PDB file of C-alpha atoms in Angstrom:
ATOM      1  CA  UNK A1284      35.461-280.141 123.535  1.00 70.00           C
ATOM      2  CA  UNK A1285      35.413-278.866 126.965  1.00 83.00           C
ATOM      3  CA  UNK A1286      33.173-275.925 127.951  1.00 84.00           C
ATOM      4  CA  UNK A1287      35.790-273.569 127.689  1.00 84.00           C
ATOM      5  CA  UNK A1288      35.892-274.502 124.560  1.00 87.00           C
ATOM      6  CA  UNK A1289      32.388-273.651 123.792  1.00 89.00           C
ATOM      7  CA  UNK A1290      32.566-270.623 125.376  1.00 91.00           C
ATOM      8  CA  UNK A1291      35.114-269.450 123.301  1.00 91.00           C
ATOM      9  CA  UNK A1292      33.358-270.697 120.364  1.00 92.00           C
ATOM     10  CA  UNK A1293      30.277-268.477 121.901  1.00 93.00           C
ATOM     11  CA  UNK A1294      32.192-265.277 122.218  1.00 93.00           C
ATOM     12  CA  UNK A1295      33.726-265.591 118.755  1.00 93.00           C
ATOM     13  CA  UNK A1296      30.566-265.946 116.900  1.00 93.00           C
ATOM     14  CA  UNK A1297      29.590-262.640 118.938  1.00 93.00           C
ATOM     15  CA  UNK A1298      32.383-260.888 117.992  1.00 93.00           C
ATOM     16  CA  UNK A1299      32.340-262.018 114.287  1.00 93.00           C
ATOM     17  CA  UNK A1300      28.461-262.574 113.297  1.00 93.00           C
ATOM     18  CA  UNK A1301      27.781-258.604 114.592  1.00 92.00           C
ATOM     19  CA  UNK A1302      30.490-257.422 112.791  1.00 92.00           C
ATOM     20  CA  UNK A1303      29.803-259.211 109.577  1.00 91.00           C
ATOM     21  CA  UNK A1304      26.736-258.240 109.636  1.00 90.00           C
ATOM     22  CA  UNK A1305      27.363-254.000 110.549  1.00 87.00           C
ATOM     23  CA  UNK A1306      29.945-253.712 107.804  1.00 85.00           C
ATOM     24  CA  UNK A1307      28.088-256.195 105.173  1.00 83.00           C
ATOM     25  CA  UNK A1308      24.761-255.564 105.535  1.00 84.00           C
ATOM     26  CA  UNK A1309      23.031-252.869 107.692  1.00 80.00           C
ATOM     27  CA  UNK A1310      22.157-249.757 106.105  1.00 78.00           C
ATOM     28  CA  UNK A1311      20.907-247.996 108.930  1.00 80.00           C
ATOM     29  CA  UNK A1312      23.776-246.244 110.895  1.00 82.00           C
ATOM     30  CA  UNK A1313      22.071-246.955 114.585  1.00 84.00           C
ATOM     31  CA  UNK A1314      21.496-250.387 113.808  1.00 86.00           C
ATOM     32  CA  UNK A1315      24.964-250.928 112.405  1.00 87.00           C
ATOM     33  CA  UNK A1316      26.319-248.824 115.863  1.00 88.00           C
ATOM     34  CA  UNK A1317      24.425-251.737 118.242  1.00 89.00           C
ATOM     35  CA  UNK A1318      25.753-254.438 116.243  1.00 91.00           C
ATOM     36  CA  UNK A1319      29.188-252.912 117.109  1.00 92.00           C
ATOM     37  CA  UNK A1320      28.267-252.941 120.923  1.00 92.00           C
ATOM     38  CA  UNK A1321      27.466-256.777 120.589  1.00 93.00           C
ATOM     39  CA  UNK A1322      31.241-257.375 118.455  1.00 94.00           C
ATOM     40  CA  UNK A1323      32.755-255.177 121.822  1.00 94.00           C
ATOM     41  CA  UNK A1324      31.189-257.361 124.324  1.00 94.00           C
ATOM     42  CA  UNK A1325      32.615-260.059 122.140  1.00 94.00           C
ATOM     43  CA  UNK A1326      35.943-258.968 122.343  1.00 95.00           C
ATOM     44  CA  UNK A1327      35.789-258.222 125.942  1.00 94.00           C
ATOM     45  CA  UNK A1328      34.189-261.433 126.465  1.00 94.00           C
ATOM     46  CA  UNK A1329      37.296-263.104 124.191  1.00 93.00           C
ATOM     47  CA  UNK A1330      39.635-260.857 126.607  1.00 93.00           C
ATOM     48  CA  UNK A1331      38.225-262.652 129.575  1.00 91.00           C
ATOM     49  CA  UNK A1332      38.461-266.166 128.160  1.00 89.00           C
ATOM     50  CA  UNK A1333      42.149-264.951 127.654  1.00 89.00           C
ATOM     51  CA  UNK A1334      42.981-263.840 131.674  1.00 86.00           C
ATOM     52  CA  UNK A1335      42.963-260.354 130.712  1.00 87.00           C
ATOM     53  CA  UNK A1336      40.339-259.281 133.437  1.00 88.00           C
ATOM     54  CA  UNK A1337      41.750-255.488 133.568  1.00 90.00           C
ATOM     55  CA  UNK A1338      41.663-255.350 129.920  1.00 91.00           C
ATOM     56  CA  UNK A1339      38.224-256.656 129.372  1.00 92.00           C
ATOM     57  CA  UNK A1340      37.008-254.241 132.022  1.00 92.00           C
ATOM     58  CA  UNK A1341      39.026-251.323 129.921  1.00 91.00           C
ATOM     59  CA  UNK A1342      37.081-252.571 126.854  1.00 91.00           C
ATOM     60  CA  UNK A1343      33.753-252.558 128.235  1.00 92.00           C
ATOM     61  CA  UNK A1344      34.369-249.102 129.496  1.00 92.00           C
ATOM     62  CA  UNK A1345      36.433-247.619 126.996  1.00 91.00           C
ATOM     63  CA  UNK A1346      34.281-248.755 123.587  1.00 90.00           C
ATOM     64  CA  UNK A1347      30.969-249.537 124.843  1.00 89.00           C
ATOM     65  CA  UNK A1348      30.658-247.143 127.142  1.00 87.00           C
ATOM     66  CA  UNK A1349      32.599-244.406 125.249  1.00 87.00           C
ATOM     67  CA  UNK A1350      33.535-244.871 121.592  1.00 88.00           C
ATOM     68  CA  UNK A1351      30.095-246.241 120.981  1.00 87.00           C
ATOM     69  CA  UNK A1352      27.743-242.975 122.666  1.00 87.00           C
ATOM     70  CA  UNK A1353      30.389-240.961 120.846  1.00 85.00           C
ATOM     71  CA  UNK A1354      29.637-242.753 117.342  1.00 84.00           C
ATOM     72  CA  UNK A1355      25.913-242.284 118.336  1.00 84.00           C
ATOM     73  CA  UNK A1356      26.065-238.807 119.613  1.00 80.00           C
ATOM     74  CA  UNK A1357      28.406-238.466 116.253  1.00 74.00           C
ATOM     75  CA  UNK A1358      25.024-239.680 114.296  1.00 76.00           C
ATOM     76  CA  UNK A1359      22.552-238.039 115.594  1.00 76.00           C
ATOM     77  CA  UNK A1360      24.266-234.274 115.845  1.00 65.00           C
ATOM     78  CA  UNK A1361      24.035-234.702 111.813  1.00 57.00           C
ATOM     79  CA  UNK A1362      20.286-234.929 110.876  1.00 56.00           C
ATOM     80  CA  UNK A1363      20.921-236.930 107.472  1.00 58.00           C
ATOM     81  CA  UNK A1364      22.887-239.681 108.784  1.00 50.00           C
ATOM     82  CA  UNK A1365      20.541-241.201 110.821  1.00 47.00           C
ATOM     83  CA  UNK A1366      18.202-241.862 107.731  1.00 53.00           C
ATOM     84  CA  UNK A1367      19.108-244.258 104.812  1.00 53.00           C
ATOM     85  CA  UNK A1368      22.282-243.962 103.348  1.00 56.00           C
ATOM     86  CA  UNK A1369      23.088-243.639  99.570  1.00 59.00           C
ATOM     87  CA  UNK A1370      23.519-247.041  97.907  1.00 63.00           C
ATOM     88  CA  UNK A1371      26.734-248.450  97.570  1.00 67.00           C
ATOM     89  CA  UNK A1372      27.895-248.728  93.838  1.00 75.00           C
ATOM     90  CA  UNK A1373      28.253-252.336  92.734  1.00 81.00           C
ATOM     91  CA  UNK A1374      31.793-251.931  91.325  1.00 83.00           C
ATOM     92  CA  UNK A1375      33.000-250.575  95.181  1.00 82.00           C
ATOM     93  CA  UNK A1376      31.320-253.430  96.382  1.00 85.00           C
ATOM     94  CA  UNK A1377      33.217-255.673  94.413  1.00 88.00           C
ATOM     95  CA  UNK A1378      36.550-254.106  95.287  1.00 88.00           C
ATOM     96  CA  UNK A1379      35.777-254.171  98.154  1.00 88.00           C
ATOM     97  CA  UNK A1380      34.672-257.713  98.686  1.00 90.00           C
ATOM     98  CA  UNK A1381      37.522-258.984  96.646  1.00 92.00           C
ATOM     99  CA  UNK A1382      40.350-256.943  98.757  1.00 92.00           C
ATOM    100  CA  UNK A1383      38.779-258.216 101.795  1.00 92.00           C
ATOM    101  CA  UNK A1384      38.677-261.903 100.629  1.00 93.00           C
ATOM    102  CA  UNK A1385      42.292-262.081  99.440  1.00 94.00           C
ATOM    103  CA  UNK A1386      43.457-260.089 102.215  1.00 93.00           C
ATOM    104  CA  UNK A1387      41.562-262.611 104.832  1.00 93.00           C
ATOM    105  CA  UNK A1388      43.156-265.893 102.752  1.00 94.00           C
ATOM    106  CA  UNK A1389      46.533-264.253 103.039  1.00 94.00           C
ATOM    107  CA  UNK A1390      46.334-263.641 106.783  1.00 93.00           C
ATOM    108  CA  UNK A1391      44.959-267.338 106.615  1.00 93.00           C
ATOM    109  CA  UNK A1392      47.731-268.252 105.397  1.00 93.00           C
ATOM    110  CA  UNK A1393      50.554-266.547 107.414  1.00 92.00           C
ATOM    111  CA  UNK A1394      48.473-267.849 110.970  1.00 90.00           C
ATOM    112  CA  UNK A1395      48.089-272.014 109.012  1.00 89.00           C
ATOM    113  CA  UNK A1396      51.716-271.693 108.001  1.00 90.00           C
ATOM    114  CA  UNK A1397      54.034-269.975 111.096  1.00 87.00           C
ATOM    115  CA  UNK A1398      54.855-272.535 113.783  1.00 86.00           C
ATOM    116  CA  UNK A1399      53.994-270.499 116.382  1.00 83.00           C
ATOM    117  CA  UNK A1400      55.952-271.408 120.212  1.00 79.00           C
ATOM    118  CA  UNK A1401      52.850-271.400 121.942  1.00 77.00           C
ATOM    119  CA  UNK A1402      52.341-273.302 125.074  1.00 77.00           C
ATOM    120  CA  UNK A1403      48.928-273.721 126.571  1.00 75.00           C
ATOM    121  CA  UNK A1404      49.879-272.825 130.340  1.00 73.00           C
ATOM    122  CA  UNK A1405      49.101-269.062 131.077  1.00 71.00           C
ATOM    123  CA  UNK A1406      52.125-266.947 131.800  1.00 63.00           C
ATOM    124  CA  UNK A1407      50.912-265.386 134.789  1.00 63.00           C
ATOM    125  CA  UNK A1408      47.916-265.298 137.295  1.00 70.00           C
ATOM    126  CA  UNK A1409      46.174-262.345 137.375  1.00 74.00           C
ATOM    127  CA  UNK A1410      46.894-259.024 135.081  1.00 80.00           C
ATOM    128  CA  UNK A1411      46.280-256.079 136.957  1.00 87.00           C
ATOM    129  CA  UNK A1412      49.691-256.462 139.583  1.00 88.00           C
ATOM    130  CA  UNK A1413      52.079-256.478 136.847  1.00 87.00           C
ATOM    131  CA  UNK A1414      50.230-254.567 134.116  1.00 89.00           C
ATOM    132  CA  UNK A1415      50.834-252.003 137.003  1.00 90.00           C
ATOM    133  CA  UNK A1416      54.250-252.730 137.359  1.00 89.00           C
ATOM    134  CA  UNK A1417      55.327-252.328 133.818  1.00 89.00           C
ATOM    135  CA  UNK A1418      53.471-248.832 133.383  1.00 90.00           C
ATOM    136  CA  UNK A1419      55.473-247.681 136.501  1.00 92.00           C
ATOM    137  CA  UNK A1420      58.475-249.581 135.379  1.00 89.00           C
ATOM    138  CA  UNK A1421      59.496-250.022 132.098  1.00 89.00           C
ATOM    139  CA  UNK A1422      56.976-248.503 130.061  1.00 92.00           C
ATOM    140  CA  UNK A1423      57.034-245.360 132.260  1.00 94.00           C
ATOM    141  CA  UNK A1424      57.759-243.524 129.436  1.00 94.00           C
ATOM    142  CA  UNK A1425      54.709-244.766 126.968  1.00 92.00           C
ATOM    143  CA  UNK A1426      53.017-244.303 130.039  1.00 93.00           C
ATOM    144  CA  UNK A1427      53.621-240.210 130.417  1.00 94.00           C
ATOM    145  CA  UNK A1428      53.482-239.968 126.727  1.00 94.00           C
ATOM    146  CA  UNK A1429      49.374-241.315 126.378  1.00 94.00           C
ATOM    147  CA  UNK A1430      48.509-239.227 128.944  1.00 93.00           C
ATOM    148  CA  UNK A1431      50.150-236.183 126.636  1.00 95.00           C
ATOM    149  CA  UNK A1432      48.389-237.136 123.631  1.00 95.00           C
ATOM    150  CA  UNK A1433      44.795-237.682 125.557  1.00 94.00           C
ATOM    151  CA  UNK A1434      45.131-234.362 126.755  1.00 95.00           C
ATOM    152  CA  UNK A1435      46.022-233.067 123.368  1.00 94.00           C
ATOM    153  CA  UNK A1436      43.296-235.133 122.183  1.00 94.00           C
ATOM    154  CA  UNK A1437      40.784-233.861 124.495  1.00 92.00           C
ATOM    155  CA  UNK A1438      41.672-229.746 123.825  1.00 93.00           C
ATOM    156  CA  UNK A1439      42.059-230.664 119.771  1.00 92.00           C
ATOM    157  CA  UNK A1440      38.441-232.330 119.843  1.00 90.00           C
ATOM    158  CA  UNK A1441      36.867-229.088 121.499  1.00 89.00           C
ATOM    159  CA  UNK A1442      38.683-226.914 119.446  1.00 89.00           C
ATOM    160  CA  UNK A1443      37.626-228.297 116.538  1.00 86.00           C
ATOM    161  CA  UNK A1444      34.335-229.252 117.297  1.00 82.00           C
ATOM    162  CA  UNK A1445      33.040-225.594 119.151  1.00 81.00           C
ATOM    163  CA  UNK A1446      31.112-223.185 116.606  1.00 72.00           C
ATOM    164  CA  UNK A1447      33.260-220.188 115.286  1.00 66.00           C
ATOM    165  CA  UNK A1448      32.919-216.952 115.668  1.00 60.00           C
ATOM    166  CA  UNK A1449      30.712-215.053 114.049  1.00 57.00           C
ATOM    167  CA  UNK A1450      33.002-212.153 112.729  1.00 53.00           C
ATOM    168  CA  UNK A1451      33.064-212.372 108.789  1.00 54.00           C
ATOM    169  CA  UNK A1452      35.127-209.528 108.177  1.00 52.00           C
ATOM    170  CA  UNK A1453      38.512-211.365 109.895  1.00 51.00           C
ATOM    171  CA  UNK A1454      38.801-214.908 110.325  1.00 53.00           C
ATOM    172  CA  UNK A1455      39.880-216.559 113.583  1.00 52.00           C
ATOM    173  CA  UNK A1456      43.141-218.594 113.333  1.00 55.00           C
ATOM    174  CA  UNK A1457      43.154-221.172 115.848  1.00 50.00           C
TER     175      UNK A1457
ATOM    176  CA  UNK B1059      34.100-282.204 117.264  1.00 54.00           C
ATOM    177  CA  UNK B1060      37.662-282.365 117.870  1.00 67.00           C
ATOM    178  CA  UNK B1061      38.126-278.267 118.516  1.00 77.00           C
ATOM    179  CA  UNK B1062      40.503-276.828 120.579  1.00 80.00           C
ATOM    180  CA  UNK B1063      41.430-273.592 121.911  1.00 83.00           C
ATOM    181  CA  UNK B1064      44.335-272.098 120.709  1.00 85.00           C
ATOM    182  CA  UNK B1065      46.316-268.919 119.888  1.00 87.00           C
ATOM    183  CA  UNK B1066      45.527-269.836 116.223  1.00 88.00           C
ATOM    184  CA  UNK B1067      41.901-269.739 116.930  1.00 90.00           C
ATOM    185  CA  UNK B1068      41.842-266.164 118.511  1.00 92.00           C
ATOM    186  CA  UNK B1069      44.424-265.144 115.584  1.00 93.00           C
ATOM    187  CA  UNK B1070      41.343-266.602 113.213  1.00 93.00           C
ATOM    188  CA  UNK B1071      38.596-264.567 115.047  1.00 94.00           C
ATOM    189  CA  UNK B1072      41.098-261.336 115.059  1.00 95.00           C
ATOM    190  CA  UNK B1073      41.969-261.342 111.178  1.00 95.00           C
ATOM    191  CA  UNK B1074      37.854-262.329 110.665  1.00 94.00           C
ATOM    192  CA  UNK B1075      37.461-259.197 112.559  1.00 94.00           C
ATOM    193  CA  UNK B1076      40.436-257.212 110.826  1.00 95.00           C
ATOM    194  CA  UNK B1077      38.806-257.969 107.228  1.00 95.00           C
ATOM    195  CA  UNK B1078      35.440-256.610 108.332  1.00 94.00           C
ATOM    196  CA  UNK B1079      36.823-253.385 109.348  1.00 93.00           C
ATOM    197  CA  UNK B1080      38.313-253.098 106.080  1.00 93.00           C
ATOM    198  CA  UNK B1081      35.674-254.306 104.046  1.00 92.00           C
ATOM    199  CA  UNK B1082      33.810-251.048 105.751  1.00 91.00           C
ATOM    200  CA  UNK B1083      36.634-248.883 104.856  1.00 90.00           C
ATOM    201  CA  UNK B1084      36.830-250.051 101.182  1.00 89.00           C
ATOM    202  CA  UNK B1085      32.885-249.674 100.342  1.00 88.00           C
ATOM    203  CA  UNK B1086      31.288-247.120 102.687  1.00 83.00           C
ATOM    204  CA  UNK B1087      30.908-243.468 102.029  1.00 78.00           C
ATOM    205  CA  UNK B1088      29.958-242.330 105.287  1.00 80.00           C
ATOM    206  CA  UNK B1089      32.281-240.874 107.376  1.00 82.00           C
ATOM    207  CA  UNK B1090      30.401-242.970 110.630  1.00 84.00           C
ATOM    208  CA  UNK B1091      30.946-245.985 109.246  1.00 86.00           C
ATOM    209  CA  UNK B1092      34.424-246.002 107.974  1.00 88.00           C
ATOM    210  CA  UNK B1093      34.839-244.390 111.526  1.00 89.00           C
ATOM    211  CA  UNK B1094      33.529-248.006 112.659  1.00 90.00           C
ATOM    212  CA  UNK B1095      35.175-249.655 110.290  1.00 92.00           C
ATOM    213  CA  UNK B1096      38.559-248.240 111.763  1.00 93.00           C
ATOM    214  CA  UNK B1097      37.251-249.434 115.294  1.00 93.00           C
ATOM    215  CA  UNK B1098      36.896-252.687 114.412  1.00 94.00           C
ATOM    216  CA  UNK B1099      40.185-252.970 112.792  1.00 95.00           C
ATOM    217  CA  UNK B1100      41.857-251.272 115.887  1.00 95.00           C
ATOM    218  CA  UNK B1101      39.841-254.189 117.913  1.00 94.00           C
ATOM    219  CA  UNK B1102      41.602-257.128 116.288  1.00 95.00           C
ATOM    220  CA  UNK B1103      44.776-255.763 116.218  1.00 95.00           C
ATOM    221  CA  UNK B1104      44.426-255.032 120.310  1.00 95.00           C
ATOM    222  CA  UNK B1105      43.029-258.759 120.347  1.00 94.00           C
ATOM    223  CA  UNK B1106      45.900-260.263 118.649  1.00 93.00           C
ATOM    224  CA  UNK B1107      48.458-258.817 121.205  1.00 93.00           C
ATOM    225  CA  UNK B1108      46.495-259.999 124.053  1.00 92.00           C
ATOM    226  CA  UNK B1109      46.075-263.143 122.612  1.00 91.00           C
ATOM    227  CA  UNK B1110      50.571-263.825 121.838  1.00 89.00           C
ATOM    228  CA  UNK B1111      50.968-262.568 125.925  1.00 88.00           C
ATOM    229  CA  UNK B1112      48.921-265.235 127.299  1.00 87.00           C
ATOM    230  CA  UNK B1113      50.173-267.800 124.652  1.00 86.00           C
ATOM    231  CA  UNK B1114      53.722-266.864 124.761  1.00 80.00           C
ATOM    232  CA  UNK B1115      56.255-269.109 125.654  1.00 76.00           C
ATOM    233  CA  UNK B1116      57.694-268.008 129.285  1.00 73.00           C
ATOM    234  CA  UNK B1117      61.516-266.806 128.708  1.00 74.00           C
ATOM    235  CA  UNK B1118      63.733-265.147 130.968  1.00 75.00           C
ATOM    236  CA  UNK B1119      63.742-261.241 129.721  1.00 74.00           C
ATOM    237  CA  UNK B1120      60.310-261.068 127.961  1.00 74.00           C
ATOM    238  CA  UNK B1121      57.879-259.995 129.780  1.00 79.00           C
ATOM    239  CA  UNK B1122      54.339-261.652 129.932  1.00 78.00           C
ATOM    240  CA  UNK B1123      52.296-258.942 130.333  1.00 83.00           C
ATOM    241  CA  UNK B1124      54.047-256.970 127.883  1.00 86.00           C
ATOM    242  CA  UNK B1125      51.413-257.439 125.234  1.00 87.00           C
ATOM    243  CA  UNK B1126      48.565-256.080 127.668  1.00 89.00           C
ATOM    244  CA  UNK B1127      50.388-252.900 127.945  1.00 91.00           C
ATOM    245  CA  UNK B1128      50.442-252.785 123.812  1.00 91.00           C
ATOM    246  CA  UNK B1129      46.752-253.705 124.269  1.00 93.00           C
ATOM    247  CA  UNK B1130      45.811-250.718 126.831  1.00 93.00           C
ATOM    248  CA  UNK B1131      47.952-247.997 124.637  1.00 93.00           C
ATOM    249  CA  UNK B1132      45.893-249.204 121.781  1.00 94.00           C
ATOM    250  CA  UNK B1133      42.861-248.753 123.250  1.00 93.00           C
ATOM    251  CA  UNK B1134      43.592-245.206 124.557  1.00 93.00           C
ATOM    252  CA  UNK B1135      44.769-244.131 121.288  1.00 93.00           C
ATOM    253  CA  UNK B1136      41.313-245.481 119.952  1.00 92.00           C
ATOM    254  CA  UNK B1137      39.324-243.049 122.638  1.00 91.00           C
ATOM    255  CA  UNK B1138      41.307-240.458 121.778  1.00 93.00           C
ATOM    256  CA  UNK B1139      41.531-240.791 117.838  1.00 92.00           C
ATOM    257  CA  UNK B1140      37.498-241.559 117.824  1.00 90.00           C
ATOM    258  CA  UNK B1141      37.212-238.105 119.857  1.00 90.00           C
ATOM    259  CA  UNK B1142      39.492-236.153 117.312  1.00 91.00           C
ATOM    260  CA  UNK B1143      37.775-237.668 114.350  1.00 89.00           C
ATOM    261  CA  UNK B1144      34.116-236.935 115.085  1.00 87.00           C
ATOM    262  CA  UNK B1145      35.009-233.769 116.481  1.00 88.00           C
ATOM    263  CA  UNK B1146      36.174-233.239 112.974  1.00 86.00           C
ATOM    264  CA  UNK B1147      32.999-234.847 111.155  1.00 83.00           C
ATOM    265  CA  UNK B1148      31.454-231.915 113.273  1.00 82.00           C
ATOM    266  CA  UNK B1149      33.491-229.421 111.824  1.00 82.00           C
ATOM    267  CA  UNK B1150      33.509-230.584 108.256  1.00 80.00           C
ATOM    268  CA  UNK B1151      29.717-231.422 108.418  1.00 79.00           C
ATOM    269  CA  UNK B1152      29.392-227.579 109.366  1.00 78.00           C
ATOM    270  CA  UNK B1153      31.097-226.305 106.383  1.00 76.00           C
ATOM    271  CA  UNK B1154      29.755-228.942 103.520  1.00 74.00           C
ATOM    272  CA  UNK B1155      26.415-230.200 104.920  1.00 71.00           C
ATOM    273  CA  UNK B1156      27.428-233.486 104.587  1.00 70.00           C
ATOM    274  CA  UNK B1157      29.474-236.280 105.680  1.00 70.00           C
ATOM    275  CA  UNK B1158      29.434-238.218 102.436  1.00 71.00           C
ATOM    276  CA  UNK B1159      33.243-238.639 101.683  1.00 70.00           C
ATOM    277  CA  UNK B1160      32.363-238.267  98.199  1.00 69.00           C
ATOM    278  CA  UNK B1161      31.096-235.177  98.528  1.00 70.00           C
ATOM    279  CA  UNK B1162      33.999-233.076 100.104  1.00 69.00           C
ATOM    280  CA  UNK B1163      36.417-232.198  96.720  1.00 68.00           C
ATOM    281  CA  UNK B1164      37.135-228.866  97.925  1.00 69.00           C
ATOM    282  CA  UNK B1165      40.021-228.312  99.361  1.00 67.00           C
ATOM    283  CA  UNK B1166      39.204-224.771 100.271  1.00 62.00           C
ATOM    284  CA  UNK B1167      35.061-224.529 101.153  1.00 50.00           C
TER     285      UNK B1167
END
């Protein structure tokens, strides 16, 4: 066991022990939104033990820096949310639980069972040149079409999320 | 401890990480957390395809850094579907006074 090795074993128990924990455990939505910041800097960390420097920057910047304040800003522009939520019934638990297990054994199974053609020297050194490359190249195309749906996104979000008008007597289609 | 890294292992961490996210989707009734739930899930899958381009076998034609780029839409389309949904937890917690997902029957409020 190198100390690679142990690294990786580090980063995985960050990304899985916080996220075990926000989805099994926590009741308290703010508590359960930090415990996804520690499962994001997991995954980034997992994306640098990879190679994939641009993409672990994108993930520290993107969800922790982002998604997360949104989830939080999310909570706390609803007053009730931030305080204890309604128990869980014990029968959704179950299901729940259950689903989760067998669905977790099967994907077990299909990653124990496929011979995978894996080979242990990295494809290429350094990300960012031809991450570049194939946006401008052959994914041109994916490329212009994000950008369309961010923007979308981004006028959809504030259309939805501004306060309507106050005119009872006709409603505002937009 | 004779452990080492492989593309199994990060497939191991990424469906651990997949059956959280829907184990918050199946039992929560707050609109936040299945919200999280969905993040997580989106996480593992944006893992996995990072994980196949470095472990992928070089071949003429296939592209190494292919599975980046699947990586970097998926993240964008996370941004921008976390945006759109709490900007419509906004909206619906606005009309109902709640975000309980048990709570919104009405089609028309």
């Amino acid at each position: 066991m190198t100390w690679s090795d142990g690294l990786f074993l580090f980063f995985a128990a960050l990304t899985v022990i916080p996220a075990f924990l926000c989805v099994a455990l926590a009741r308290n939505i703010i508590r359960g939104a930090f415990l996804l910041m520690l499962t994001f800097w997991g995954v980034a960390g997992l994306y640098g033990m990879l190679g994939a420097d641009f993409l672990m920057a994108a993930q520290l910047i993107v969800y922790v820096g982002g998604i997360l304040v949104l989830i939080l800003y999310g909570v706390m522009l609803s007053r009730r949310v931030s305080m204890a939520e309604l128990p869980v019934g014990a029968f959704s638990i179950f299901a729940g639980a259950a689903g989760s297990l067998a669905m977790g054994a099967f994907l077990y199974q299909i990653i124990d069972a496929t011979p995978w053609q894996a080979t242990d020297t990295p494809a290429t050194e350094g990300t960012i040149r031809p991450i570049g490359e194939l946006f401008l190249g052959k994914f041109l195309l994916p490329f212009e079409f994000i950008s369309l749906v961010l923007l979308a996104a981004l006028v959809g979000a504030v259309i939805l999320a501004r306060k309507e008008f106050d005119e009872p007597a006709e409603q505002v289609d937009s | 401890m004779a452990f080492h890294v492989s593309l199994e292992s990060y497939l191991i961490v990424s469906a651990a990480l997949f059956v959280c996210g829907m184990y918050a989707v199946m039992t929560r009734r707050n609109a936040v957390w299945i919200l999280m739930g969905i993040e997580l899930i989106l996480n593992s899958a944006s893992l996995n395809f990072t994980a196949f381009s470095r472990y992928i076998e070089h071949q003429p034609g296939v592209d190494p850094a292919a599975g980046m780029v699947g990586s970097i839409l998926i993240i964008i389309l996370a941004a921008a579907e976390a945006a759109v949904a709490l900007a419509i937890l906004i909206s619906i917690y606005r009309n109902f006074r709640t975000i309980e997902t048990e709570d919104m029957q009405e089609l028309k409020g």
